[in-house]
Every structure is written in structure tokens, then in C-alpha cells.
């Protein structure tokens, strides 16, 4: 069984790697927001239940709303019941966890609150015997990032008070809006924090199946020799969701699917599929290789954008909602959305990686909201066999091999190969060799946030994006966003909710292959 600890640590892979967590205080900005309730607190509590949190450990929730320790803890218990019902939210484990959470009522843009934060942290250090280690988690809307970073810096909370202690800062996505804003944010961060202190979240990297891409590629002899343009015809990455806006229309209007899912999650998956073997498994070695991939992708000219990208927006349609066919409204009718909005809820791209391994192999990426299924998959389409032997017989064409990496749901991978069908005739058919996490391992797959939070506490940045990586991704995507602004917008809506996107997405494939629509 794969010990992922060894992958990210470059260590021996022993359980000891998991235990190497030092006591710290965890400061949560944006503590009354959705992310805290849905992801961060359930993840912290789950780590506590698994005995993976350091001892001692304390959480300071920094937020503006009028609450106190008791009322806030009670709300969090309800959140755990709702979003992590499998966890024991009644009983001594929760009580003990909750007792270590403190609510600090303060405003993000006033220095006074940060002074009180400093005092509170010092008193918690004393009370629990925490040696001054800190994680600051920025789970606020991005408009607040600058202010928090600056105030932490000015209050002197950005660096450890003693040698040998550490201070880390976790920053949520979206990291910037385009290349200029991403650079500006990096500069603001670097004015107060060193790169080693900064953990930029892309929660896709915390998914087991995304981490498994490296293991699949580099811990098996059989794939790597074939992993290039000599044997692979094309690669497809699909990130499809059934969800519409779920009350996030305001945010999405400014973002669109390209900023929301492609610049980060889809490109992260693409770099892991395309990268060269790293020199070791440490954070920087992996990130160096990922950056090289991003830099090798052919930059989009306005002509390329017209030819190799497709935008879509969903209209009303019928789709499966919790097992029932329901009529859902179009994007323009969602709350917070302009009724004439030109924001894309679907995007497809053809990327070309201009290096020796991948020259001539198109990487197709599609991402969309309100698609028929929630599914993230990578399809490695191998080349067809030469037109000899079986292919020359008078039989149905032999399908080329495919490797499908299922990121979610039904996590696993399958390899499609050709076999002889039983019987007196020579009939050949494609069959699947299948690996499923669900049936191969007893351990349940944990939420990505658990792994990422644990890694910030352990000081392992392998699963976080580095500054140059984020900027390289924006450098690639920004010209597309700019060209879309200048090109006339397609007639939106151009796909119905519950379908696999606009017909125009097929034109990207130029008749060479077909989109793989996950089953
Ligand atoms: C987030 C996006 O980063 O990822 C959301 O902002 C999206 O719009 C979500 O729904 C998808 O995450 P997952 O883990 O459900 O695939």
C-alpha cells in the first residue's frame, strides 16, 4: 500500500513522518464564513479524531460578528453535524476540541485587533505550553488578503518571536484575478513573509487521486516508457460539475469557470500528467517540474484563442437533482447574476506543450457547471495500433488503448485493452482493467482539506502552489481572458443545463478524436 507520507516528505515513509507535528496555534481569518463551516473545522476535528493534530493545539477565530467563545463553539458543532455527520460531534472528543477554540471579535482592517491577537496568542502559549508556532489561515474573500497580510506584518506577527519556531501563512484561492494582480499579491506577501512560510491552497492537490498521478507514473515501470508523443495520441482532462451557482452568483460573475477551475485545479492536474520525473520528492523539486510544464505550453495569440478555446454558458434545462429529474434555471436567472451576463460557465481549451516529450500531443481541457454528472477524469488516449495483422482482418476497427484516471467520484483508474471474445471466431473487443480505491483499500478517502491542513502544520509545502507556479498559470490564461473580452461573445446561453456543454466544443478536436464523456 502506498504511504503518501513518504511521497511528500522524501523521507523513509514511516509512520513517524506523520507524527512530526509540533504544537502550534491556528489563527483563522474569515472564521464565520462558509469555508470554515464546511471544510476547515470539519477537517481540523477529523484530524483530532484521528489523533493527527499536535498536542497542545489551539484555534483563534478572528472575525467581526458579535459572538463569544461559547456561541461560536455551539455553531461549529452544528456545522460539523451538517457537513461531517460521520464525526462524533457529541461527546468528550468534541468537547475537548471545542474547548481549544477561541473567538476574537475584531475587524480585519484595524491594527487594534491584531495587537489583541498578539496578546491572545502569547497568553495561549503560556496557558497550553505552545512554543510560539503559528499557522495563519486566510479564508476570507480575496479583497481582504492585502489588509490582513499588512496588519500581521505591522504587528510583528509575521515572523517567529524566537529562533527555531515557525510562522506559516495559508492563503485560499482565488490567488489573484489575472497575471498583474497575482504578481501584486505575491509582492505584498513577500514584503512580510518568506516564500517558505507561504502555503497557497489549491485543494485539488489535497485529493488522494491527484497525488496518485505521480505514484502511478513514477512508481510503475509500465507507464513511463509510453508516456510521450510517440505512444500517446491526446490527453483529455474533464472537470465537470452538476452544481449551478448555489448562491455564489456574485462571486462567479467576476470569475467565470476559467478563473474558478481551469487556471488552478485543471492546470494542476495537467502539470502532474505532463511533468518530467522530479529529482526527488521534496516540494521544490516537484514544483520546479510543474513550472517547466507551464512555461512550455504554447502561449495563446488572439488567433489561437479564437481557434483553440470555446466558451459556454448554461441556459435552463432538465437534469438530475438528488436522483430526480428537475427543471433548473439558466445562469442568467441565478441570484446575483446580470441577466445579460457574458460570464462563461463552461470552457474548453486545446493546450500544446512544446517540449520533446509532448510535441504534437494536444491536451484538451474542459470544465463546466451544470453538466450531467459531477466528474473529474483524465483520459490518456494511446495511439492506434499499426494497420497490420489484426487491423488488416475484415473486422471492426480495433480501439486504441486508453488509460482513464478517475479523480472523482468512483476514485481509481482503468486501462482499456483489447481482448479476444470467447468463441470460435476471432472477434476482438475492448475490456477494462479496473482499480477502485473503494474496493482496494480499507481506509476511506479523506477530504482534501485534512491533508492540506495537516501539511501546513507539518511544514510540507509539496501540495501547495509556489509563487512562480501561480504566476506561470496566470501568464498562460490571462491572454485568453483578454482576447475573449475583445472578441465578440458567442450567443449565450449556448448549452442547456444537464448537457455536456456547447456543440462548439467539438470543433476544438478538429475531427481527430471525440470528447470522452465519463460514464
Ligand atoms: C472550488 C470552486 O475551487 O472548487 C467551486 O470555487 C467548485 O466553484 C469547487 O465547485 C469544486 O471542488 P470539488 O472538490 O468539489 O471538485
Short mmCIF file of C-alpha atoms and ligand atoms in Angstrom, two decimals:
data_model
loop_
_atom_site.label_atom_id
_atom_site.label_comp_id
_atom_site.label_asym_id
_atom_site.label_seq_id
_atom_site.Cartn_x
_atom_site.Cartn_y
_atom_site.Cartn_z
CA UNK A 1 0.00 0.00 0.00
CA UNK A 2 1.27 3.47 -0.88
CA UNK A 3 2.39 5.62 2.02
CA UNK A 4 1.80 9.13 0.77
CA UNK A 5 3.79 10.47 3.71
CA UNK A 6 6.91 9.25 2.02
CA UNK A 7 5.91 10.88 -1.24
CA UNK A 8 5.67 14.35 0.14
CA UNK A 9 8.42 14.13 2.72
CA UNK A 10 11.01 12.40 0.67
CA UNK A 11 11.50 10.54 3.91
CA UNK A 12 11.51 6.89 4.73
CA UNK A 13 7.75 6.71 4.53
CA UNK A 14 7.45 5.55 8.10
CA UNK A 15 4.52 6.48 10.31
CA UNK A 16 7.00 8.71 12.14
CA UNK A 17 6.65 11.19 9.30
CA UNK A 18 3.01 11.68 10.24
CA UNK A 19 3.80 12.22 13.88
CA UNK A 20 6.28 15.03 13.27
CA UNK A 21 3.85 17.79 14.14
CA UNK A 22 4.82 20.46 16.61
CA UNK A 23 2.40 22.24 18.93
CA UNK A 24 1.02 25.42 17.40
CA UNK A 25 -1.76 27.98 17.40
CA UNK A 26 -4.00 28.11 14.35
CA UNK A 27 -5.47 31.53 13.56
CA UNK A 28 -8.47 31.53 11.30
CA UNK A 29 -9.37 34.71 9.41
CA UNK A 30 -12.81 34.51 7.83
CA UNK A 31 -13.90 32.37 10.74
CA UNK A 32 -17.62 32.99 10.29
CA UNK A 33 -17.56 32.19 6.55
CA UNK A 34 -18.79 29.21 4.64
CA UNK A 35 -15.40 27.61 4.11
CA UNK A 36 -14.78 27.47 7.86
CA UNK A 37 -18.08 25.69 8.47
CA UNK A 38 -17.99 23.37 5.50
CA UNK A 39 -14.33 22.44 5.29
CA UNK A 40 -11.83 23.85 7.77
CA UNK A 41 -13.45 22.99 11.10
CA UNK A 42 -14.64 19.53 9.95
CA UNK A 43 -11.10 18.87 8.68
CA UNK A 44 -9.47 20.02 11.94
CA UNK A 45 -11.87 17.98 14.00
CA UNK A 46 -11.37 14.92 11.84
CA UNK A 47 -7.60 15.27 12.34
CA UNK A 48 -8.22 15.49 16.06
CA UNK A 49 -10.35 12.32 15.94
CA UNK A 50 -7.56 10.52 14.09
CA UNK A 51 -5.05 11.75 16.64
CA UNK A 52 -3.14 13.65 14.00
CA UNK A 53 -3.34 17.12 15.49
CA UNK A 54 -0.38 18.27 17.52
CA UNK A 55 -0.76 18.48 21.26
CA UNK A 56 -1.24 21.12 22.52
CA UNK A 57 -3.18 22.91 19.80
CA UNK A 58 -5.41 26.00 19.92
CA UNK A 59 -7.56 27.82 17.38
CA UNK A 60 -8.18 31.56 17.41
CA UNK A 61 -11.11 32.57 15.22
CA UNK A 62 -10.68 36.16 14.12
CA UNK A 63 -13.93 37.73 12.87
CA UNK A 64 -16.10 40.82 13.07
CA UNK A 65 -19.50 39.41 14.03
CA UNK A 66 -20.79 39.65 17.57
CA UNK A 67 -20.15 36.21 19.09
CA UNK A 68 -18.27 34.76 22.00
CA UNK A 69 -16.36 31.54 22.61
CA UNK A 70 -19.45 29.63 23.72
CA UNK A 71 -21.83 30.75 20.95
CA UNK A 72 -19.17 30.22 18.30
CA UNK A 73 -18.33 26.72 19.54
CA UNK A 74 -22.03 25.84 19.50
CA UNK A 75 -22.31 26.99 15.88
CA UNK A 76 -19.30 24.95 14.91
CA UNK A 77 -20.80 21.85 16.48
CA UNK A 78 -23.86 22.34 14.27
CA UNK A 79 -21.61 22.80 11.24
CA UNK A 80 -19.83 19.52 11.97
CA UNK A 81 -23.19 17.76 12.35
CA UNK A 82 -24.24 19.10 8.96
CA UNK A 83 -21.05 18.80 6.93
CA UNK A 84 -19.27 15.89 8.61
CA UNK A 85 -22.05 13.78 10.11
CA UNK A 86 -19.71 10.79 10.43
CA UNK A 87 -17.67 12.61 13.09
CA UNK A 88 -18.56 12.34 16.81
CA UNK A 89 -19.89 15.87 17.37
CA UNK A 90 -21.38 14.79 20.74
CA UNK A 91 -19.08 13.56 23.45
CA UNK A 92 -15.72 14.16 25.02
CA UNK A 93 -13.66 14.35 21.81
CA UNK A 94 -15.70 17.25 20.51
CA UNK A 95 -15.83 18.93 23.92
CA UNK A 96 -12.08 18.76 24.24
CA UNK A 97 -11.58 20.06 20.69
CA UNK A 98 -14.10 22.88 21.14
CA UNK A 99 -12.51 23.99 24.43
CA UNK A 100 -9.40 24.85 22.43
CA UNK A 101 -11.26 27.22 20.05
CA UNK A 102 -11.37 30.92 20.98
CA UNK A 103 -13.36 33.65 19.31
CA UNK A 104 -11.61 37.00 18.88
CA UNK A 105 -14.02 39.70 17.83
CA UNK A 106 -12.05 42.17 15.70
CA UNK A 107 -12.07 43.99 12.38
CA UNK A 108 -9.74 42.87 9.62
CA UNK A 109 -8.58 46.35 8.70
CA UNK A 110 -7.84 47.84 12.12
CA UNK A 111 -4.50 47.36 13.80
CA UNK A 112 -6.02 47.25 17.26
CA UNK A 113 -7.43 43.77 16.60
CA UNK A 114 -4.01 42.44 15.59
CA UNK A 115 -2.50 43.78 18.78
CA UNK A 116 -5.13 41.90 20.75
CA UNK A 117 -4.43 38.85 18.60
CA UNK A 118 -0.75 39.04 19.56
CA UNK A 119 -1.67 39.27 23.25
CA UNK A 120 -4.08 36.38 23.00
CA UNK A 121 -1.56 34.18 21.21
CA UNK A 122 1.07 34.88 23.84
CA UNK A 123 -1.36 34.06 26.61
CA UNK A 124 -2.40 30.81 24.89
CA UNK A 125 1.27 29.93 24.50
CA UNK A 126 1.68 30.30 28.22
CA UNK A 127 -1.55 28.56 29.13
CA UNK A 128 -1.02 25.50 26.94
CA UNK A 129 2.75 25.47 26.60
CA UNK A 130 2.68 26.24 22.87
CA UNK A 131 6.20 27.23 21.81
CA UNK A 132 5.19 30.24 19.67
CA UNK A 133 4.48 28.34 16.41
CA UNK A 134 1.65 29.80 14.31
CA UNK A 135 -0.46 29.00 11.28
CA UNK A 136 -2.45 31.95 9.93
CA UNK A 137 -5.21 30.74 7.64
CA UNK A 138 -6.70 33.35 5.27
CA UNK A 139 -10.15 32.01 4.47
CA UNK A 140 -11.64 35.42 3.73
CA UNK A 141 -12.76 36.83 0.40
CA UNK A 142 -9.65 37.89 -1.59
CA UNK A 143 -10.38 41.61 -1.12
CA UNK A 144 -9.25 41.22 2.48
CA UNK A 145 -5.95 39.46 1.81
CA UNK A 146 -3.79 42.60 1.49
CA UNK A 147 -5.09 44.15 4.65
CA UNK A 148 -4.55 41.01 6.73
CA UNK A 149 -1.04 40.46 5.39
CA UNK A 150 -0.06 44.05 6.04
CA UNK A 151 -1.54 44.18 9.52
CA UNK A 152 0.09 40.90 10.53
CA UNK A 153 3.38 42.34 9.32
CA UNK A 154 2.98 45.67 11.04
CA UNK A 155 2.01 43.99 14.30
CA UNK A 156 5.19 41.91 14.07
CA UNK A 157 3.18 38.68 13.95
CA UNK A 158 4.67 37.63 10.62
CA UNK A 159 7.91 36.20 11.99
CA UNK A 160 8.56 33.89 14.94
CA UNK A 161 9.49 35.55 18.18
CA UNK A 162 12.21 33.04 18.88
CA UNK A 163 14.70 31.15 16.78
CA UNK A 164 13.67 27.61 15.94
CA UNK A 165 9.95 28.49 15.96
CA UNK A 166 7.87 28.98 12.86
CA UNK A 167 5.08 31.11 11.44
CA UNK A 168 3.20 29.96 8.34
CA UNK A 169 0.52 31.62 6.30
CA UNK A 170 -2.10 29.70 4.31
CA UNK A 171 -3.87 31.62 1.59
CA UNK A 172 -7.04 30.43 -0.11
CA UNK A 173 -7.88 30.78 -3.75
CA UNK A 174 -8.55 32.78 -5.84
CA UNK A 175 -4.91 33.86 -5.83
CA UNK A 176 -5.23 36.97 -8.00
CA UNK A 177 -7.56 37.75 -10.83
CA UNK A 178 -5.01 37.86 -13.63
CA UNK A 179 -1.24 37.95 -14.00
CA UNK A 180 -0.88 41.52 -12.71
CA UNK A 181 -2.98 41.03 -9.61
CA UNK A 182 -1.27 37.70 -8.86
CA UNK A 183 2.14 39.39 -9.10
CA UNK A 184 0.94 42.22 -6.87
CA UNK A 185 -0.35 39.76 -4.27
CA UNK A 186 2.91 37.83 -4.35
CA UNK A 187 4.81 41.08 -3.83
CA UNK A 188 2.60 42.01 -0.88
CA UNK A 189 3.12 38.60 0.67
CA UNK A 190 6.84 38.68 0.13
CA UNK A 191 7.14 42.08 1.79
CA UNK A 192 6.36 40.36 5.11
CA UNK A 193 6.75 36.59 4.64
CA UNK A 194 9.44 34.40 3.07
CA UNK A 195 8.34 32.02 0.33
CA UNK A 196 8.90 29.04 2.70
CA UNK A 197 6.28 30.50 5.04
CA UNK A 198 3.58 30.78 2.35
CA UNK A 199 1.12 27.96 1.57
CA UNK A 200 -1.11 28.75 -1.43
CA UNK A 201 -4.07 26.39 -1.40
CA UNK A 202 -5.31 24.53 -4.42
CA UNK A 203 -7.50 21.92 -2.79
CA UNK A 204 -7.24 19.60 -5.81
CA UNK A 205 -3.67 18.87 -4.74
CA UNK A 206 -5.01 17.52 -1.45
CA UNK A 207 -7.08 14.87 -3.23
CA UNK A 208 -5.60 11.37 -2.96
CA UNK A 209 -6.29 10.70 -6.61
CA UNK A 210 -4.41 13.80 -7.72
CA UNK A 211 -1.44 12.79 -5.57
CA UNK A 212 -1.72 9.34 -7.05
CA UNK A 213 -0.89 10.67 -10.53
CA UNK A 214 2.77 10.92 -9.56
CA UNK A 215 2.77 7.50 -7.96
CA UNK A 216 1.03 5.91 -10.91
CA UNK A 217 3.51 7.47 -13.29
CA UNK A 218 6.76 7.10 -11.42
CA UNK A 219 6.26 4.05 -9.21
CA UNK A 220 5.33 1.77 -12.11
CA UNK A 221 7.70 0.68 -14.81
CA UNK A 222 4.99 0.08 -17.39
CA UNK A 223 3.70 3.62 -17.95
CA UNK A 224 6.74 5.85 -18.14
CA UNK A 225 8.28 4.44 -21.34
CA UNK A 226 4.95 5.01 -23.12
CA UNK A 227 4.27 8.43 -21.58
CA UNK A 228 5.16 10.60 -24.56
CA UNK A 229 4.12 11.69 -28.03
CA UNK A 230 5.37 8.50 -29.62
CA UNK A 231 2.64 6.42 -27.98
CA UNK A 232 0.07 8.91 -26.75
CA UNK A 233 -2.32 10.50 -29.21
CA UNK A 234 -4.00 13.04 -26.96
CA UNK A 235 -4.86 13.76 -23.35
CA UNK A 236 -8.24 14.94 -22.13
CA UNK A 237 -8.99 16.44 -18.75
CA UNK A 238 -12.63 16.91 -17.78
CA UNK A 239 -13.71 18.79 -14.68
CA UNK A 240 -17.48 18.67 -14.70
CA UNK A 241 -19.93 19.69 -12.00
CA UNK A 242 -23.68 19.35 -11.74
CA UNK A 243 -23.89 22.35 -9.42
CA UNK A 244 -25.04 25.72 -10.61
CA UNK A 245 -24.33 28.84 -8.58
CA UNK A 246 -25.62 27.79 -5.14
CA UNK A 247 -25.80 31.43 -4.06
CA UNK A 248 -22.31 32.24 -5.40
CA UNK A 249 -23.54 34.18 -8.44
CA UNK A 250 -21.93 37.42 -7.30
CA UNK A 251 -18.52 35.81 -6.98
CA UNK A 252 -18.85 33.78 -10.17
CA UNK A 253 -19.84 36.79 -12.28
CA UNK A 254 -16.33 38.19 -11.73
CA UNK A 255 -14.63 34.86 -12.00
CA UNK A 256 -16.17 32.57 -14.62
CA UNK A 257 -15.20 28.93 -14.87
CA UNK A 258 -11.75 29.71 -16.29
CA UNK A 259 -10.59 31.59 -13.22
CA UNK A 260 -12.59 29.37 -10.88
CA UNK A 261 -11.49 25.93 -12.07
CA UNK A 262 -9.10 26.00 -15.04
CA UNK A 263 -6.31 28.39 -14.04
CA UNK A 264 -5.86 26.40 -10.85
CA UNK A 265 -7.39 22.92 -10.50
CA UNK A 266 -7.35 21.77 -14.13
CA UNK A 267 -3.85 23.15 -14.78
CA UNK A 268 -2.56 21.50 -11.62
CA UNK A 269 -3.80 18.15 -12.91
CA UNK A 270 -2.34 18.85 -16.34
CA UNK A 271 1.11 19.65 -14.94
CA UNK A 272 1.18 16.44 -12.91
CA UNK A 273 0.27 14.44 -16.00
CA UNK A 274 2.84 16.18 -18.18
CA UNK A 275 5.82 16.85 -15.89
CA UNK A 276 9.21 15.18 -16.06
CA UNK A 277 10.27 12.98 -13.13
CA UNK A 278 11.43 15.30 -10.32
CA UNK A 279 14.94 14.86 -8.91
CA UNK A 280 13.43 13.98 -5.53
CA UNK A 281 10.07 14.16 -3.82
CA UNK A 282 10.62 17.41 -1.95
CA UNK A 283 8.32 20.37 -2.50
CA UNK A 284 10.66 22.40 -4.67
CA UNK A 285 11.75 19.56 -6.92
CA UNK A 286 8.14 18.72 -7.76
CA UNK A 287 7.20 22.35 -8.20
CA UNK A 288 10.22 23.03 -10.43
CA UNK A 289 8.98 20.39 -12.86
CA UNK A 290 5.42 21.67 -12.79
CA UNK A 291 6.57 25.20 -13.56
CA UNK A 292 8.58 23.89 -16.53
CA UNK A 293 5.41 22.37 -17.98
CA UNK A 294 3.50 25.63 -17.62
CA UNK A 295 6.32 27.52 -19.26
CA UNK A 296 6.44 25.03 -22.13
CA UNK A 297 2.80 25.46 -23.02
CA UNK A 298 2.48 27.44 -26.22
CA UNK A 299 1.24 30.93 -25.30
CA UNK A 300 -2.13 31.84 -26.81
CA UNK A 301 -2.18 34.53 -29.51
CA UNK A 302 -5.59 36.15 -30.17
CA UNK A 303 -5.87 33.89 -33.25
CA UNK A 304 -5.16 30.80 -31.14
CA UNK A 305 -7.82 31.91 -28.69
CA UNK A 306 -10.40 32.11 -31.47
CA UNK A 307 -9.38 28.69 -32.74
CA UNK A 308 -8.40 26.68 -29.69
CA UNK A 309 -10.77 27.82 -26.97
CA UNK A 310 -14.53 27.60 -26.56
CA UNK A 311 -16.75 29.38 -24.08
CA UNK A 312 -20.21 28.37 -23.00
CA UNK A 313 -22.95 29.45 -20.64
CA UNK A 314 -25.80 27.25 -19.48
CA UNK A 315 -29.41 28.03 -20.13
CA UNK A 316 -32.40 26.44 -18.43
CA UNK A 317 -32.62 22.68 -18.70
CA UNK A 318 -33.65 19.42 -17.13
CA UNK A 319 -31.22 17.50 -15.04
CA UNK A 320 -30.81 15.01 -12.29
CA UNK A 321 -31.02 16.76 -8.91
CA UNK A 322 -30.68 14.36 -5.95
CA UNK A 323 -31.89 11.46 -8.07
CA UNK A 324 -34.89 13.28 -9.59
CA UNK A 325 -35.21 14.94 -12.99
CA UNK A 326 -35.83 18.60 -12.35
CA UNK A 327 -36.09 21.73 -14.41
CA UNK A 328 -33.34 24.15 -13.37
CA UNK A 329 -32.95 27.78 -14.38
CA UNK A 330 -30.28 29.18 -16.65
CA UNK A 331 -27.19 31.02 -15.42
CA UNK A 332 -28.61 34.45 -16.24
CA UNK A 333 -31.57 33.77 -13.94
CA UNK A 334 -29.38 32.84 -10.95
CA UNK A 335 -29.24 35.19 -7.93
CA UNK A 336 -26.51 37.80 -8.22
CA UNK A 337 -26.08 37.31 -11.98
CA UNK A 338 -26.58 40.02 -14.61
CA UNK A 339 -29.49 38.97 -16.86
CA UNK A 340 -27.26 39.78 -19.87
CA UNK A 341 -24.14 38.26 -18.37
CA UNK A 342 -21.35 37.15 -20.70
CA UNK A 343 -19.57 35.17 -17.99
CA UNK A 344 -18.58 31.66 -19.09
CA UNK A 345 -19.82 28.69 -17.08
CA UNK A 346 -18.10 26.25 -19.46
CA UNK A 347 -14.72 26.50 -21.13
CA UNK A 348 -12.70 24.17 -23.29
CA UNK A 349 -9.09 24.56 -24.37
CA UNK A 350 -6.55 22.87 -26.55
CA UNK A 351 -3.13 23.27 -24.97
CA UNK A 352 0.09 22.40 -26.74
CA UNK A 353 3.12 21.59 -24.67
CA UNK A 354 6.13 22.47 -26.71
CA UNK A 355 8.80 20.13 -25.42
CA UNK A 356 10.40 16.89 -26.60
CA UNK A 357 8.05 14.65 -24.69
CA UNK A 358 4.79 16.22 -25.76
CA UNK A 359 5.32 17.98 -29.11
CA UNK A 360 2.31 17.16 -31.29
CA UNK A 361 0.13 15.78 -28.48
CA UNK A 362 -2.87 18.02 -27.81
CA UNK A 363 -4.02 18.38 -24.21
CA UNK A 364 -7.74 19.09 -24.23
CA UNK A 365 -9.24 20.53 -21.08
CA UNK A 366 -12.92 21.13 -20.45
CA UNK A 367 -14.58 22.45 -17.31
CA UNK A 368 -18.19 23.30 -16.74
CA UNK A 369 -21.06 23.89 -14.36
CA UNK A 370 -24.48 22.26 -14.71
CA UNK A 371 -23.16 19.27 -16.62
CA UNK A 372 -24.95 15.92 -16.47
CA UNK A 373 -22.54 14.44 -13.90
CA UNK A 374 -20.07 15.55 -11.29
CA UNK A 375 -16.90 14.00 -12.55
CA UNK A 376 -13.22 14.81 -12.84
CA UNK A 377 -11.28 12.47 -15.09
CA UNK A 378 -8.12 12.32 -17.12
CA UNK A 379 -8.13 10.26 -20.28
CA UNK A 380 -4.81 9.23 -21.77
CA UNK A 381 -5.64 8.17 -25.31
CA UNK A 382 -2.92 5.99 -26.77
CA UNK A 383 -2.24 5.82 -30.49
CA UNK A 384 -3.96 3.23 -32.64
CA UNK A 385 -2.01 0.06 -33.38
CA UNK A 386 -0.32 -0.10 -36.78
CA UNK A 387 -2.52 -1.20 -39.68
CA UNK A 388 -1.11 -4.73 -39.78
CA UNK A 389 -2.08 -8.17 -38.50
CA UNK A 390 -5.49 -7.94 -36.74
CA UNK A 391 -6.16 -4.49 -38.09
CA UNK A 392 -5.94 -5.92 -41.61
CA UNK A 393 -8.58 -8.56 -40.97
CA UNK A 394 -12.08 -7.87 -42.02
CA UNK A 395 -13.28 -6.97 -38.55
CA UNK A 396 -14.48 -3.94 -36.62
CA UNK A 397 -11.69 -1.40 -36.07
CA UNK A 398 -9.59 -2.10 -33.02
CA UNK A 399 -9.96 0.62 -30.45
CA UNK A 400 -6.80 2.27 -29.22
CA UNK A 401 -5.85 1.71 -25.57
CA UNK A 402 -7.00 4.25 -23.04
CA UNK A 403 -5.96 4.90 -19.50
CA UNK A 404 -8.65 6.68 -17.50
CA UNK A 405 -7.65 8.24 -14.21
CA UNK A 406 -10.78 8.88 -12.17
CA UNK A 407 -10.06 11.78 -9.83
CA UNK A 408 -13.64 11.78 -8.52
CA UNK A 409 -16.08 10.23 -7.88
CA UNK A 410 -15.52 6.45 -8.04
CA UNK A 411 -11.85 7.20 -7.46
CA UNK A 412 -9.44 4.91 -9.25
CA UNK A 413 -8.08 4.16 -12.68
CA UNK A 414 -8.82 1.84 -15.53
CA UNK A 415 -6.89 0.67 -18.52
CA UNK A 416 -8.75 -0.32 -21.65
CA UNK A 417 -7.11 -3.08 -23.61
CA UNK A 418 -8.21 -5.29 -26.47
CA UNK A 419 -9.06 -8.97 -25.91
CA UNK A 420 -10.35 -11.89 -27.87
CA UNK A 421 -14.01 -12.51 -27.22
CA UNK A 422 -14.68 -16.19 -26.39
CA UNK A 423 -15.92 -18.31 -29.28
CA UNK A 424 -14.77 -19.97 -32.45
CA UNK A 425 -14.33 -16.70 -34.35
CA UNK A 426 -11.59 -14.14 -33.98
CA UNK A 427 -13.64 -11.34 -32.51
CA UNK A 428 -11.73 -8.76 -30.57
CA UNK A 429 -13.28 -6.39 -28.07
CA UNK A 430 -12.14 -3.67 -25.68
CA UNK A 431 -12.20 -4.64 -21.98
CA UNK A 432 -11.34 -2.76 -18.83
CA UNK A 433 -8.78 -3.49 -16.14
CA UNK A 434 -10.07 -1.55 -13.22
CA UNK A 435 -8.66 -0.27 -9.96
CA UNK A 436 -11.03 1.26 -7.41
CA UNK A 437 -9.94 2.92 -4.22
CA UNK A 438 -13.23 1.84 -2.65
CA UNK A 439 -12.57 -1.87 -3.08
CA UNK A 440 -8.74 -1.95 -2.97
CA UNK A 441 -8.22 -0.18 0.35
CA UNK A 442 -9.95 -0.35 3.72
CA UNK A 443 -9.07 3.26 4.51
CA UNK A 444 -11.69 5.78 3.46
CA UNK A 445 -10.58 8.67 1.27
CA UNK A 446 -10.34 11.79 3.40
CA UNK A 447 -11.36 15.27 2.43
CA UNK A 448 -8.56 17.16 0.69
CA UNK A 449 -8.59 19.84 3.40
CA UNK A 450 -7.50 17.37 6.05
CA UNK A 451 -4.32 16.56 4.21
CA UNK A 452 -3.60 20.18 3.33
CA UNK A 453 -4.12 21.48 6.86
CA UNK A 454 -2.00 18.69 8.28
CA UNK A 455 0.76 19.55 5.81
CA UNK A 456 0.77 23.22 6.83
CA UNK A 457 1.20 22.16 10.44
CA UNK A 458 3.93 19.70 9.43
CA UNK A 459 5.66 22.25 7.22
CA UNK A 460 5.40 20.29 4.00
CA UNK A 461 4.63 22.54 1.04
CA UNK A 462 4.68 19.92 -1.74
CA UNK A 463 0.92 20.09 -2.20
CA UNK A 464 0.80 23.89 -2.37
CA UNK A 465 1.47 26.19 -5.27
CA UNK A 466 4.68 28.20 -5.37
CA UNK A 467 4.73 31.88 -6.42
CA UNK A 468 6.25 31.25 -9.85
CA UNK A 469 3.83 28.40 -10.47
CA UNK A 470 0.76 30.55 -9.84
CA UNK A 471 2.20 33.34 -11.97
CA UNK A 472 3.07 30.96 -14.83
CA UNK A 473 -0.53 29.68 -14.83
CA UNK A 474 -1.88 33.22 -14.91
CA UNK A 475 0.58 34.19 -17.63
CA UNK A 476 -0.90 31.45 -19.78
CA UNK A 477 -4.55 32.16 -19.02
CA UNK A 478 -4.59 35.98 -18.91
CA UNK A 479 -4.19 36.45 -22.71
CA UNK A 480 -7.18 34.14 -23.21
CA UNK A 481 -9.33 36.20 -20.85
CA UNK A 482 -8.19 39.39 -22.57
CA UNK A 483 -8.85 38.04 -26.05
CA UNK A 484 -12.32 36.86 -25.01
CA UNK A 485 -13.05 40.37 -23.80
CA UNK A 486 -12.13 41.73 -27.24
CA UNK A 487 -13.72 39.01 -29.37
CA UNK A 488 -17.47 39.07 -29.83
CA UNK A 489 -19.14 36.84 -27.28
CA UNK A 490 -20.88 33.68 -28.52
CA UNK A 491 -24.65 33.77 -28.37
CA UNK A 492 -25.26 32.82 -24.74
CA UNK A 493 -26.79 30.63 -23.43
CA UNK A 494 -25.33 28.03 -25.76
CA UNK A 495 -25.87 24.82 -23.80
CA UNK A 496 -28.78 23.59 -21.76
CA UNK A 497 -28.27 22.70 -18.10
CA UNK A 498 -27.81 18.94 -17.90
CA UNK A 499 -25.84 18.62 -21.15
CA UNK A 500 -22.11 18.30 -21.84
CA UNK A 501 -21.52 21.89 -22.98
CA UNK A 502 -21.86 23.73 -26.29
CA UNK A 503 -21.56 21.94 -29.64
CA UNK A 504 -18.70 24.27 -30.49
CA UNK A 505 -16.50 22.31 -28.03
CA UNK A 506 -16.32 19.57 -30.65
CA UNK A 507 -14.67 21.91 -33.10
CA UNK A 508 -11.60 22.03 -30.85
CA UNK A 509 -10.94 18.39 -31.58
CA UNK A 510 -10.91 19.12 -35.32
CA UNK A 511 -12.43 15.72 -36.11
CA UNK A 512 -9.28 13.97 -34.80
CA UNK A 513 -10.94 12.39 -31.77
CA UNK A 514 -14.08 12.71 -29.70
CA UNK A 515 -14.59 14.09 -26.21
CA UNK A 516 -14.60 11.38 -23.67
CA UNK A 517 -17.79 11.83 -21.68
CA UNK A 518 -17.32 9.96 -18.44
CA UNK A 519 -19.83 7.18 -17.90
C1 LIG B 1 -13.74 25.39 -5.99
C2 LIG B 1 -14.57 26.26 -6.91
O1 LIG B 1 -12.39 25.79 -6.03
O2 LIG B 1 -13.82 24.04 -6.41
C3 LIG B 1 -16.01 25.79 -6.94
O3 LIG B 1 -14.52 27.60 -6.47
C4 LIG B 1 -16.08 24.32 -7.26
O4 LIG B 1 -16.76 26.52 -7.88
C5 LIG B 1 -15.14 23.52 -6.36
O5 LIG B 1 -17.42 23.89 -7.08
C6 LIG B 1 -15.08 22.08 -6.81
O6 LIG B 1 -14.37 21.32 -5.88
P1 LIG B 1 -14.57 19.74 -5.79
O7 LIG B 1 -13.57 19.31 -4.80
O8 LIG B 1 -15.98 19.53 -5.37
O9 LIG B 1 -14.32 19.22 -7.18
#
